[in-house]
């Protein structure tokens, strides 16, 4: 191996890691005395910039609002499924802040555009359905229903996505469900 090339690579790695090291170290390393608080964790709202307990901050240092706290999102997903034509999908029911919705992740390498219908079924016959155009390519995509106020327990909901050829016959290529048994289950 060429030792000069290894040395140059190591130098570049060190130079590129310095800004990250400064952000993680916080105000004692990067931003000392600049009033910004510094630190990667504090900038992400994961710790207090001052290291002080909740609600306390050092004198002379202004309060900095962190990112808004996001509510927790719970999901129940079926298994990842694939069709021989080059389609992969996984469908989930999601719940957060009193709302429930469905989402289907897919990858379509079939070489042709497809249609998808995603249906979320809830308690008391509640149903939400949406149609999605599924483009081709190796990049993953998603189809998602609008969020609706939850009307029961999360396990009272299920979602099904059906992927079909957009022609007169609408040949079904794949059906993916949130409550489908996974490998080794029923």
Short mmCIF file of C-alpha atoms in Angstrom, two decimals, residues 1-153:
data_model
loop_
_atom_site.label_atom_id
_atom_site.label_comp_id
_atom_site.label_asym_id
_atom_site.label_seq_id
_atom_site.Cartn_x
_atom_site.Cartn_y
_atom_site.Cartn_z
CA UNK A 1 0.00 0.00 0.00
CA UNK A 2 1.09 3.55 -0.56
CA UNK A 3 1.90 5.09 2.85
CA UNK A 4 1.61 8.62 1.48
CA UNK A 5 -1.98 7.92 0.38
CA UNK A 6 -2.83 6.50 3.82
CA UNK A 7 -1.32 9.59 5.49
CA UNK A 8 -3.29 11.98 3.29
CA UNK A 9 -6.50 10.02 3.96
CA UNK A 10 -5.91 10.15 7.72
CA UNK A 11 -5.25 13.90 7.58
CA UNK A 12 -8.44 14.54 5.62
CA UNK A 13 -10.42 12.42 8.09
CA UNK A 14 -9.05 14.43 11.03
CA UNK A 15 -9.79 17.75 9.34
CA UNK A 16 -13.35 16.69 8.50
CA UNK A 17 -14.04 15.46 12.03
CA UNK A 18 -12.95 18.68 13.81
CA UNK A 19 -16.24 20.60 13.31
CA UNK A 20 -18.21 17.62 14.61
CA UNK A 21 -15.90 17.27 17.61
CA UNK A 22 -16.37 20.97 18.37
CA UNK A 23 -20.14 20.69 18.14
CA UNK A 24 -20.22 17.70 20.47
CA UNK A 25 -17.82 19.25 22.98
CA UNK A 26 -20.04 22.28 23.44
CA UNK A 27 -19.19 25.77 24.63
CA UNK A 28 -15.86 24.84 26.25
CA UNK A 29 -14.49 23.80 22.85
CA UNK A 30 -16.45 25.60 20.13
CA UNK A 31 -18.16 28.85 20.92
CA UNK A 32 -16.57 29.58 24.29
CA UNK A 33 -17.98 32.82 25.59
CA UNK A 34 -20.05 33.52 22.48
CA UNK A 35 -23.39 33.16 24.31
CA UNK A 36 -24.66 30.53 21.90
CA UNK A 37 -24.45 27.60 24.30
CA UNK A 38 -22.85 25.28 21.70
CA UNK A 39 -22.91 21.53 21.78
CA UNK A 40 -24.56 19.15 19.37
CA UNK A 41 -26.82 17.65 22.01
CA UNK A 42 -28.08 21.03 23.22
CA UNK A 43 -28.66 22.25 19.67
CA UNK A 44 -30.84 19.20 19.11
CA UNK A 45 -32.71 19.84 22.37
CA UNK A 46 -31.41 16.63 23.94
CA UNK A 47 -29.60 18.25 26.87
CA UNK A 48 -29.40 21.61 28.53
CA UNK A 49 -26.80 23.90 26.99
CA UNK A 50 -25.57 24.97 30.38
CA UNK A 51 -25.54 21.59 32.05
CA UNK A 52 -27.81 23.18 34.69
CA UNK A 53 -30.97 21.50 35.96
CA UNK A 54 -34.36 22.10 34.30
CA UNK A 55 -35.39 25.72 34.31
CA UNK A 56 -31.98 26.99 35.49
CA UNK A 57 -29.46 28.79 33.33
CA UNK A 58 -26.27 30.65 34.07
CA UNK A 59 -26.43 34.39 34.62
CA UNK A 60 -25.93 36.44 31.50
CA UNK A 61 -26.81 33.62 29.13
CA UNK A 62 -30.08 34.15 27.20
CA UNK A 63 -32.62 31.33 26.98
CA UNK A 64 -32.54 29.53 23.62
CA UNK A 65 -35.62 27.73 22.45
CA UNK A 66 -34.83 24.23 21.24
CA UNK A 67 -36.72 22.32 18.63
CA UNK A 68 -40.36 21.70 19.44
CA UNK A 69 -40.88 18.35 21.10
CA UNK A 70 -42.51 15.96 18.66
CA UNK A 71 -45.21 13.62 19.93
CA UNK A 72 -44.37 9.92 19.89
CA UNK A 73 -45.59 7.97 16.86
CA UNK A 74 -46.46 4.31 17.42
CA UNK A 75 -46.70 1.93 14.48
CA UNK A 76 -47.95 -1.57 13.80
CA UNK A 77 -46.55 -2.93 10.56
CA UNK A 78 -47.03 -6.12 8.63
CA UNK A 79 -44.09 -7.95 7.09
CA UNK A 80 -42.12 -6.70 4.10
CA UNK A 81 -43.54 -8.48 1.05
CA UNK A 82 -42.36 -8.72 -2.53
CA UNK A 83 -43.85 -9.71 -5.87
CA UNK A 84 -41.87 -11.48 -8.60
CA UNK A 85 -42.57 -8.55 -10.96
CA UNK A 86 -40.21 -6.28 -8.97
CA UNK A 87 -42.41 -4.72 -6.31
CA UNK A 88 -41.73 -4.61 -2.56
CA UNK A 89 -44.08 -3.17 0.06
CA UNK A 90 -44.76 -2.93 3.77
CA UNK A 91 -47.95 -1.46 5.23
CA UNK A 92 -48.41 0.09 8.67
CA UNK A 93 -51.00 1.71 10.92
CA UNK A 94 -49.57 4.74 12.74
CA UNK A 95 -50.92 6.55 15.80
CA UNK A 96 -49.77 9.81 17.35
CA UNK A 97 -51.36 12.54 19.45
CA UNK A 98 -54.83 10.99 19.25
CA UNK A 99 -54.78 10.53 15.48
CA UNK A 100 -54.50 7.36 13.38
CA UNK A 101 -53.49 6.91 9.74
CA UNK A 102 -52.12 4.34 7.32
CA UNK A 103 -48.85 4.30 5.43
CA UNK A 104 -47.41 1.91 2.86
CA UNK A 105 -43.72 1.94 1.99
CA UNK A 106 -42.87 0.58 -1.44
CA UNK A 107 -40.15 0.14 -4.02
CA UNK A 108 -41.21 -0.43 -7.64
CA UNK A 109 -38.52 -1.84 -9.93
CA UNK A 110 -41.06 -3.46 -12.26
CA UNK A 111 -40.30 -1.00 -15.05
CA UNK A 112 -43.86 0.34 -15.24
CA UNK A 113 -45.96 2.76 -13.24
CA UNK A 114 -48.55 1.17 -10.96
CA UNK A 115 -51.65 2.20 -9.04
CA UNK A 116 -52.00 1.67 -5.30
CA UNK A 117 -55.06 1.83 -3.09
CA UNK A 118 -54.40 2.18 0.64
CA UNK A 119 -57.32 1.52 2.98
CA UNK A 120 -57.40 2.02 6.75
CA UNK A 121 -60.21 0.24 8.59
CA UNK A 122 -61.14 1.21 12.12
CA UNK A 123 -63.79 0.47 14.73
CA UNK A 124 -67.50 0.94 14.00
CA UNK A 125 -66.99 0.53 10.25
CA UNK A 126 -64.82 3.63 9.90
CA UNK A 127 -62.80 3.49 6.68
CA UNK A 128 -60.38 5.89 4.99
CA UNK A 129 -59.10 5.16 1.49
CA UNK A 130 -56.64 6.88 -0.83
CA UNK A 131 -55.26 6.18 -4.31
CA UNK A 132 -51.58 6.71 -5.03
CA UNK A 133 -49.61 6.72 -8.26
CA UNK A 134 -46.58 4.47 -7.85
CA UNK A 135 -43.66 5.57 -10.00
CA UNK A 136 -40.88 3.28 -11.16
CA UNK A 137 -37.33 3.22 -9.91
CA UNK A 138 -35.11 1.89 -7.20
CA UNK A 139 -35.89 4.74 -4.80
CA UNK A 140 -38.39 3.92 -2.04
CA UNK A 141 -41.70 5.75 -1.94
CA UNK A 142 -44.73 5.92 0.29
CA UNK A 143 -48.47 6.20 0.11
CA UNK A 144 -50.22 7.68 3.15
CA UNK A 145 -53.83 8.31 4.13
CA UNK A 146 -54.89 11.54 5.80
CA UNK A 147 -54.78 11.50 9.61
CA UNK A 148 -58.08 11.10 11.44
CA UNK A 149 -59.03 11.33 15.10
CA UNK A 150 -58.61 7.95 16.77
CA UNK A 151 -61.84 6.24 17.82
CA UNK A 152 -60.54 3.22 19.67
CA UNK A 153 -57.46 1.30 20.65
#
